[in-house]
Amino acid sequence: MTINGKAYIVGAYEHPLRKAPNTSVSQLHAECAKGALEDAGLTKDDIDGYFCAGDAPGANVWSMANYMNLKQLRHIDSTDMGGCSYLVHVAHAAEAIALGKCNVALVTLAGRPNSEGSSGTQVRDRGANIPDAPFEMPYSPVTVNLYAMCAMRHMYQYGTTSEQLAWVKVAASHHAQHNPSAMLRNVVTVEEVVNSPMISDPLHRLDCCVVSDGGGAVIVAKPEIARSLKRPLVKITGAGESTKGQMGGNVDLTYSGAVWTGPRAFAEAGVKPSDIKYASIYDSFTITVIMQLEDLGFCKKGEGGKFVADGNLISGVGKLPFNTDGGGLCNNHPANRGGMTKILEAIRQLRGEAHPAVQVKNCDIALAHGTGGALGHRHGSATLIMERE
Amino acid sequence: MTTPAQDRKLRDPSLNPGDQPYFDACAEGKLLIKKCNDCGQTHHYPRPLCPFCFSDKVEWITTQGTGEIYTYSVTRRGGPVPYCIAYVGLTEGPKMMTNIVDCDLDAIKIGQKVKVVFKKTEGGFSVPMFTPIG
Ligand SMILES: [Zn+2]
């Protein structure tokens, strides 16, 4: 049993706002759903599967299903894998469609961390009954220092440099200059990244992603429906999901769960890393990209720094164009969850609808990969491979 | 450049059932970890079921309170004072999240030998942190 060829992404929409103080989170979700339906040429009552995660108001599925008055639902999934939830949702939607459990699945994401004053240096309250919290919270783990510890170890073990990390941001900024919606549109240099203020050693301000409001949605449908619509055909061919933690104290911060999700997704899709024409790679921080590229097999472990240097991720310049919308590093990171926007730019590339300055020629196979949680303690990973048909 | 570590307000741990003996020992200046009597492996954070073999024959053991820095980061923005988060690999094996304290934060290095010290949280719990030896 495989999802390869069993479902297509038929609709996609990215919310244009990056700051939405006067729009409710539920309205953002609904506007994204409406946009994706219009893109697909479907209507609300065609939806019989709904997928959302912890960013949905109430962290449940029924509040948004009720708000949008989705009446035909027969398949529901509120799997929460943090920022990579939406990659998981697309894979689960394909599984459900393959089994006949639904025909048209809607996936939504939205949030307003920019308006709500969220920051990667804040200690986040994690609620009751968390088994690890008493042994971590007194030490003030925050998003940025959890990733910084990965970067520090990577530098120590493999000789990765701040300049190599900076190249990830430089590449993202080269793409963001062409995206009118991007929060950071100025092209930056390696020097500007390494001279920006140190937030948490060795990560500088420009090694970090933006904090933005907004959201996105995709529609996944069975092949018969996809072929009846007017949009280019984007077929789902492979997926992988996993979690990784501290392994009882055998902590190893040099790799992510992508070491498992990558091979699963490539095997299911029947392709290899060298077949990928475009990659959306979760970029909460520059180190996130380097580690995941290694783990997915685009280069050897420890050589990610060399791989990203000298513009190798810049469309039209390097071997592996990545995050051509500017990514989380420059464009947006709605709800502090970047998985949805990773899917959206991969769809644009496969449809040939990316900005002409960054559109990859003959982009027939694309990969989107994401992380949820934090690589420095516990995280989820998800990989999705898609093909233009 | 030097950045002397400063004491800072520490969040109280919100204990779950089973966690009390660990923090009671901290108050007496001892760092405990759990050891499994079936598979023989030590683990952290402590659990009533061994995370390696799921045996319930786990017991507390007292560590030497020594180890070395596996990785760290000095967080310089966002808090009232800079602080160093780290994973320390204990001499007994498991790595634990902690803070490195009572030192120059700019001189911290991976591989440095450290020993445990105990710091009080806002509500009076003792929590283990580490400081470089020598
Ligand atoms: Zn055991």
XYZ file of C-alpha atoms and ligand atoms in Angstrom:
524
model
C 0.000 0.000 0.000
C 1.331 3.401 -0.978
C 0.036 6.948 -1.371
C 2.032 7.408 -4.568
C -0.417 8.655 -7.188
C -3.480 8.272 -4.965
C -4.099 11.982 -4.371
C -3.353 15.419 -5.808
C -2.991 18.896 -4.373
C -5.661 20.792 -6.274
C -5.916 24.068 -4.377
C -3.498 26.310 -2.524
C -3.633 29.726 -0.920
C -1.319 31.876 1.152
C -2.752 34.710 3.213
C -1.219 38.011 2.080
C -1.127 39.601 5.543
C 1.985 39.504 7.739
C 0.401 41.563 10.503
C -3.305 41.143 11.195
C -4.166 42.764 14.535
C -7.809 43.268 13.584
C -8.498 39.886 12.026
C -9.426 36.925 14.223
C -7.486 33.685 13.944
C -10.683 31.902 12.912
C -11.253 34.460 10.144
C -7.681 33.923 8.916
C -8.279 30.146 8.794
C -11.566 30.635 6.923
C -10.092 33.148 4.455
C -7.307 30.677 3.683
C -9.864 27.896 3.160
C -11.906 30.138 0.847
C -8.802 31.119 -1.110
C -7.717 27.507 -1.592
C -11.219 26.460 -2.685
C -11.364 29.281 -5.235
C -7.917 28.328 -6.492
C -9.108 24.740 -6.955
C -12.481 25.641 -8.449
C -14.340 23.765 -5.725
C -16.925 24.854 -3.169
C -17.140 24.501 0.572
C -19.681 21.718 0.377
C -17.249 19.597 -1.656
C -15.064 19.240 1.472
C -15.526 15.899 3.214
C -12.209 15.747 5.063
C -10.787 18.443 7.365
C -7.296 18.666 8.833
C -5.998 21.243 11.286
C -3.493 21.410 14.172
C -2.864 23.198 17.431
C -3.020 26.646 15.837
C -6.756 26.164 15.188
C -8.752 28.049 17.842
C -9.319 25.736 20.806
C -6.670 23.344 19.465
C -9.513 21.134 18.270
C -11.146 20.474 14.941
C -14.757 21.223 15.765
C -14.405 24.946 16.454
C -13.194 25.700 12.923
C -15.453 23.041 11.352
C -18.358 24.771 13.086
C -17.136 28.298 12.210
C -16.890 27.378 8.520
C -20.043 25.236 8.784
C -18.439 22.232 7.077
C -21.426 19.930 6.763
C -20.118 16.977 4.787
C -17.171 15.928 6.951
C -16.564 12.195 7.179
C -12.828 12.214 7.840
C -11.188 14.317 10.581
C -7.533 14.652 11.625
C -6.125 17.124 14.140
C -2.656 15.601 14.379
C -0.363 18.171 15.947
C 3.298 17.954 14.996
C 4.002 21.635 15.574
C 5.322 23.429 12.525
C 5.400 20.351 10.301
C 1.765 19.361 11.045
C 0.545 20.436 7.605
C 3.029 18.242 5.755
C 1.762 15.360 7.873
C -1.815 16.403 7.132
C -1.274 16.279 3.368
C 0.208 12.787 3.715
C -2.637 11.652 5.980
C -5.160 13.160 3.573
C -3.601 11.161 0.752
C -3.846 8.020 2.905
C -7.497 8.710 3.703
C -8.288 9.384 0.045
C -6.469 6.195 -0.988
C -8.713 4.271 1.415
C -11.869 6.010 0.220
C -12.419 7.713 3.561
C -12.795 11.124 1.909
C -12.567 12.692 -1.559
C -11.719 16.334 -0.939
C -9.608 17.251 2.074
C -9.019 20.756 3.398
C -5.915 21.615 5.461
C -5.728 25.024 7.165
C -3.154 26.946 9.214
C -3.348 30.458 10.642
C -2.130 32.513 13.562
C -1.105 35.935 14.789
C 2.153 35.656 16.751
C 3.332 38.984 15.307
C 0.300 40.848 16.657
C 0.464 38.885 19.897
C 4.112 39.820 20.562
C 5.627 36.333 20.305
C 9.416 36.001 20.267
C 11.942 33.192 19.986
C 13.599 34.324 23.222
C 10.425 33.880 25.314
C 10.007 30.953 27.666
C 6.735 29.391 26.548
C 4.336 28.088 29.159
C 3.848 24.410 28.434
C 0.913 23.513 30.680
C 0.476 20.749 33.249
C 1.505 17.093 33.233
C 4.483 17.517 30.916
C 6.967 14.858 32.090
C 10.151 16.644 31.001
C 9.153 20.167 32.110
C 10.346 20.000 35.747
C 13.789 18.979 34.478
C 14.016 21.731 31.841
C 11.952 24.811 32.631
C 14.220 26.147 35.427
C 16.977 26.397 32.794
C 14.925 28.683 30.477
C 15.026 26.738 27.228
C 13.641 28.988 24.484
C 13.284 28.397 20.770
C 16.486 30.166 19.784
C 18.807 28.593 22.369
C 17.484 25.099 21.679
C 18.561 25.501 18.040
C 21.721 27.376 19.023
C 22.874 24.328 20.998
C 22.524 22.247 17.805
C 24.523 24.831 15.871
C 27.240 24.962 18.540
C 27.647 21.180 18.481
C 27.593 21.114 14.666
C 30.403 23.671 14.556
C 32.424 21.748 17.150
C 31.969 18.343 15.551
C 32.082 19.221 11.843
C 33.839 22.585 11.635
C 30.767 24.417 10.362
C 31.273 28.195 10.415
C 29.081 31.237 11.060
C 29.766 32.315 7.479
C 28.382 29.014 6.164
C 25.263 29.411 8.322
C 24.904 32.939 6.963
C 24.777 31.688 3.381
C 21.360 30.163 4.114
C 19.983 33.605 5.003
C 21.750 35.209 2.049
C 20.064 32.733 -0.332
C 16.644 33.299 1.251
C 17.072 37.057 0.930
C 17.969 36.746 -2.759
C 14.586 35.060 -3.243
C 12.606 37.363 -0.945
C 13.544 40.473 -2.969
C 11.101 39.227 -5.619
C 8.216 38.583 -3.191
C 6.151 41.742 -2.570
C 4.573 40.131 0.505
C 7.870 39.173 2.176
C 8.645 40.837 5.510
C 12.383 41.182 4.764
C 12.981 42.089 1.102
C 16.508 43.490 1.298
C 19.267 41.288 -0.082
C 21.792 40.708 2.713
C 25.444 39.670 2.623
C 27.327 37.102 4.682
C 29.023 40.002 6.488
C 25.673 41.572 7.385
C 24.448 38.281 8.865
C 27.535 37.597 10.974
C 27.675 41.240 12.116
C 24.031 41.325 13.195
C 23.485 41.201 16.979
C 24.239 37.900 18.701
C 20.986 36.493 20.091
C 22.149 33.144 21.449
C 25.645 31.922 20.555
C 26.302 31.173 17.721
C 23.014 32.389 16.205
C 22.778 36.044 15.200
C 19.574 37.966 14.669
C 19.750 37.315 10.919
C 20.174 33.564 11.524
C 16.601 33.619 12.872
C 13.283 33.503 11.024
C 10.712 36.282 11.106
C 7.652 36.303 13.373
C 4.539 36.857 11.271
C 0.775 36.636 11.255
C -1.106 35.011 8.416
C -1.775 31.500 7.268
C -2.369 29.169 4.390
C -4.476 26.305 3.150
C -4.332 23.453 0.673
C -6.953 21.163 -0.840
C -6.093 17.508 -1.489
C -8.379 15.509 -3.765
C -8.698 12.111 -5.383
C -7.340 11.717 -8.948
C -10.740 11.746 -10.691
C -11.603 15.089 -9.115
C -8.136 16.541 -9.725
C -8.401 15.700 -13.436
C -11.822 17.353 -13.676
C -10.408 20.688 -12.480
C -8.525 23.304 -14.480
C -5.364 23.661 -12.391
C -1.989 22.003 -13.189
C -1.783 18.504 -11.702
C 0.415 18.192 -8.603
C 0.605 14.557 -7.597
C 1.623 13.381 -4.110
C 4.189 10.623 -4.533
C 5.864 10.027 -1.169
C 5.848 10.988 2.473
C 7.543 10.248 5.769
C 6.954 11.251 9.379
C 8.797 10.685 12.644
C 9.635 12.047 16.066
C 13.002 12.287 17.772
C 13.840 13.196 21.354
C 16.519 12.884 23.983
C 16.574 9.087 23.901
C 16.558 8.567 27.641
C 19.611 10.787 28.036
C 21.568 9.597 24.989
C 21.144 13.095 23.560
C 22.560 13.551 20.050
C 21.898 16.985 18.569
C 23.847 16.414 15.359
C 20.902 14.996 13.404
C 17.138 15.378 13.069
C 14.258 13.015 12.382
C 14.763 13.744 8.690
C 17.222 10.836 8.692
C 14.112 8.616 8.864
C 11.484 10.661 7.014
C 13.715 11.346 4.006
C 14.467 7.720 3.099
C 10.801 6.739 3.650
C 9.552 9.503 1.391
C 12.176 8.919 -1.319
C 11.450 5.173 -1.316
C 7.713 5.704 -1.629
C 8.148 8.244 -4.416
C 10.742 6.086 -6.178
C 13.178 8.977 -6.498
C 16.461 10.072 -4.929
C 17.768 13.411 -3.661
C 19.506 14.150 -6.973
C 16.099 13.970 -8.714
C 14.718 16.884 -6.671
C 14.558 20.099 -8.734
C 13.299 22.313 -5.907
C 13.264 21.887 -2.126
C 11.268 23.701 0.528
C 13.260 23.210 3.724
C 12.019 24.387 7.102
C 14.107 27.401 8.033
C 13.285 28.426 11.579
C 17.019 29.133 11.817
C 19.895 28.818 9.397
C 21.189 25.720 11.234
C 17.815 24.017 10.758
C 18.345 24.057 6.995
C 21.913 22.748 7.131
C 21.027 19.834 9.398
C 17.952 18.835 7.420
C 19.750 18.987 4.063
C 22.336 16.571 5.437
C 19.728 14.303 7.005
C 17.653 14.173 3.810
C 20.740 13.054 1.892
C 21.410 16.144 -0.237
C 24.965 15.990 1.110
C 26.958 13.936 3.594
C 26.577 14.412 7.347
C 28.718 17.302 8.468
C 29.085 18.778 4.972
C 25.932 20.895 5.059
C 27.920 24.058 5.726
C 30.022 23.553 2.605
C 26.905 22.554 0.636
C 25.007 25.784 1.300
C 27.973 28.122 0.808
C 28.600 30.298 -2.248
C 24.959 30.547 -3.259
C 24.267 26.857 -3.798
C 20.659 27.348 -2.571
C 19.944 30.372 -4.801
C 17.589 29.721 -7.722
C 19.381 30.111 -11.045
C 22.781 30.099 -9.310
C 23.170 26.952 -7.209
C 22.443 23.258 -7.532
C 19.504 23.110 -5.116
C 17.086 26.064 -5.248
C 15.346 26.315 -1.882
C 12.575 28.431 -0.339
C 12.109 30.619 -3.384
C 9.392 32.656 -1.626
C 12.008 33.860 0.875
C 11.028 31.179 3.376
C 10.602 31.678 7.087
C 13.912 33.513 7.201
C 12.610 36.396 5.077
C 9.012 35.948 3.944
C 6.707 34.696 6.702
C 6.261 32.137 9.469
C 2.549 32.269 10.281
C 1.563 30.936 13.708
C 5.286 30.173 14.277
C 4.582 27.113 12.128
C 6.334 27.025 8.782
C 5.177 23.712 7.318
C 2.249 25.097 5.331
C 4.243 27.749 3.515
C 6.811 25.078 2.641
C 4.082 23.159 0.785
C 2.716 26.296 -0.874
C 5.989 27.354 -2.521
C 6.648 23.785 -3.695
C 3.212 23.805 -5.358
C 3.963 27.155 -7.047
C 7.226 25.740 -8.376
C 5.578 22.563 -9.709
C 2.779 24.580 -11.329
C 5.293 26.983 -12.873
C 3.682 29.821 -10.915
C 6.618 30.964 -8.786
C 7.964 34.459 -9.438
C 9.696 34.358 -12.856
C 12.980 35.473 -11.266
C 13.060 32.390 -9.038
C 11.036 29.843 -11.034
C 13.045 26.643 -11.503
C 13.082 25.488 -15.124
C 11.295 22.189 -15.810
C 10.446 21.805 -12.157
C 8.817 18.394 -12.249
C 9.776 16.955 -8.842
C 9.796 18.912 -5.587
C 10.324 18.121 -1.941
C 8.935 19.897 1.112
C 10.315 19.132 4.537
C 9.484 20.452 7.969
C 10.199 20.265 11.656
C 7.938 20.817 14.638
C 8.947 21.377 18.245
C 12.666 22.095 18.590
C 15.701 20.184 17.356
C 17.402 20.888 20.698
C 15.083 18.656 22.738
C 12.062 17.041 21.084
C 10.750 17.401 17.577
C 8.623 15.961 14.823
C 9.754 15.728 11.211
C 7.818 15.332 8.000
C 8.836 15.000 4.363
C 6.572 15.273 1.333
C 7.504 14.599 -2.289
C 5.339 15.844 -5.130
C 5.470 15.591 -8.914
C 3.981 17.643 -11.712
C 1.968 15.399 -14.005
C 35.429 40.035 26.326
C 34.043 38.659 29.564
C 30.446 38.160 30.591
C 30.281 37.155 34.257
C 27.405 34.779 34.996
C 24.789 36.512 37.144
C 22.206 34.913 39.359
C 18.765 35.212 37.831
C 15.204 34.385 38.764
C 14.564 30.713 38.069
C 11.169 29.245 37.285
C 9.853 26.708 39.732
C 9.600 23.187 38.394
C 5.953 22.040 38.312
C 6.396 18.559 39.737
C 4.528 15.510 38.582
C 3.883 12.536 40.864
C 7.179 10.651 41.263
C 9.466 13.689 40.886
C 9.685 14.682 44.575
C 12.641 12.439 45.585
C 14.812 14.018 42.882
C 14.213 17.534 44.173
C 14.449 16.433 47.827
C 17.927 15.071 47.041
C 18.855 18.316 45.276
C 17.961 20.169 48.474
C 20.514 17.939 50.244
C 23.159 18.658 47.608
C 22.859 15.346 45.769
C 22.128 14.779 42.072
C 20.160 11.579 41.429
C 19.513 9.688 38.216
C 17.578 6.489 37.599
C 19.165 3.110 36.941
C 17.370 0.041 35.586
C 18.022 -3.227 37.396
C 16.899 -5.295 34.406
C 18.933 -3.817 31.523
C 21.487 -2.032 33.698
C 21.210 1.301 31.879
C 20.938 4.723 33.504
C 18.558 7.375 32.218
C 17.527 11.019 32.635
C 15.027 12.686 33.082
C 13.892 10.117 35.651
C 10.930 7.840 34.913
C 9.215 4.994 36.769
C 9.500 2.784 33.672
C 12.922 2.303 32.068
C 12.897 4.126 28.688
C 15.131 1.415 27.221
C 13.392 -1.838 28.262
C 10.159 -0.661 29.968
C 11.075 -2.512 33.178
C 9.602 -1.069 36.355
C 12.663 -2.238 38.328
C 14.291 1.177 38.309
C 15.985 2.775 41.292
C 17.525 6.119 42.167
C 21.315 6.269 42.248
C 23.436 9.167 43.461
C 25.779 10.558 40.826
C 29.250 11.940 41.437
C 27.907 15.279 40.239
C 30.572 15.564 37.549
C 30.551 15.562 33.794
C 31.511 17.478 30.678
C 29.797 20.000 28.454
C 28.269 18.356 25.357
C 26.936 21.611 23.943
C 25.827 25.041 25.178
C 24.603 28.458 24.153
C 24.814 31.807 25.909
C 21.498 33.583 25.376
C 22.349 37.282 25.268
C 19.010 38.828 24.312
C 15.488 38.491 25.603
C 16.175 37.869 29.282
C 17.035 40.354 31.996
C 20.601 38.921 32.123
C 22.616 36.663 29.797
C 22.546 32.973 30.746
C 24.083 29.751 29.486
C 21.905 26.762 28.648
C 23.751 23.492 28.088
C 23.638 19.733 27.931
C 26.123 18.146 30.318
C 27.120 14.520 29.849
C 27.289 13.049 33.351
C 30.167 10.755 34.308
C 27.517 8.033 34.754
C 26.392 8.435 31.125
C 23.153 10.351 30.576
C 23.203 13.877 29.246
C 21.020 16.420 31.034
C 19.794 19.898 30.199
C 21.148 22.464 32.641
C 22.705 25.895 33.009
C 26.428 26.650 33.331
C 26.919 29.164 36.158
C 29.458 30.876 38.435
C 31.969 31.509 35.646
C 32.793 33.766 32.712
C 30.093 32.923 30.168
C 32.430 33.904 27.318
C 35.006 31.278 28.344
C 32.665 28.257 28.233
C 33.736 25.490 25.832
C 32.407 22.160 24.630
C 34.307 19.351 26.346
C 34.964 21.378 29.490
C 34.848 19.389 32.768
C 32.166 20.600 35.143
C 30.747 19.838 38.584
C 27.281 20.266 39.974
C 26.169 23.228 42.080
C 22.632 23.838 43.291
C 20.662 27.034 42.741
C 17.347 28.029 44.288
C 14.260 28.748 42.196
C 11.806 31.533 43.040
C 9.726 29.152 45.143
C 12.709 27.614 46.961
C 13.331 24.409 45.001
C 16.988 23.460 44.534
C 17.914 22.665 40.936
C 21.208 21.264 39.650
C 23.451 23.473 37.535
C 27.104 23.100 36.652
C 30.274 25.121 36.904
C 33.643 24.530 35.202
C 36.275 22.714 37.268
C 39.673 24.356 37.589
Zn 15.897 -1.139 31.401
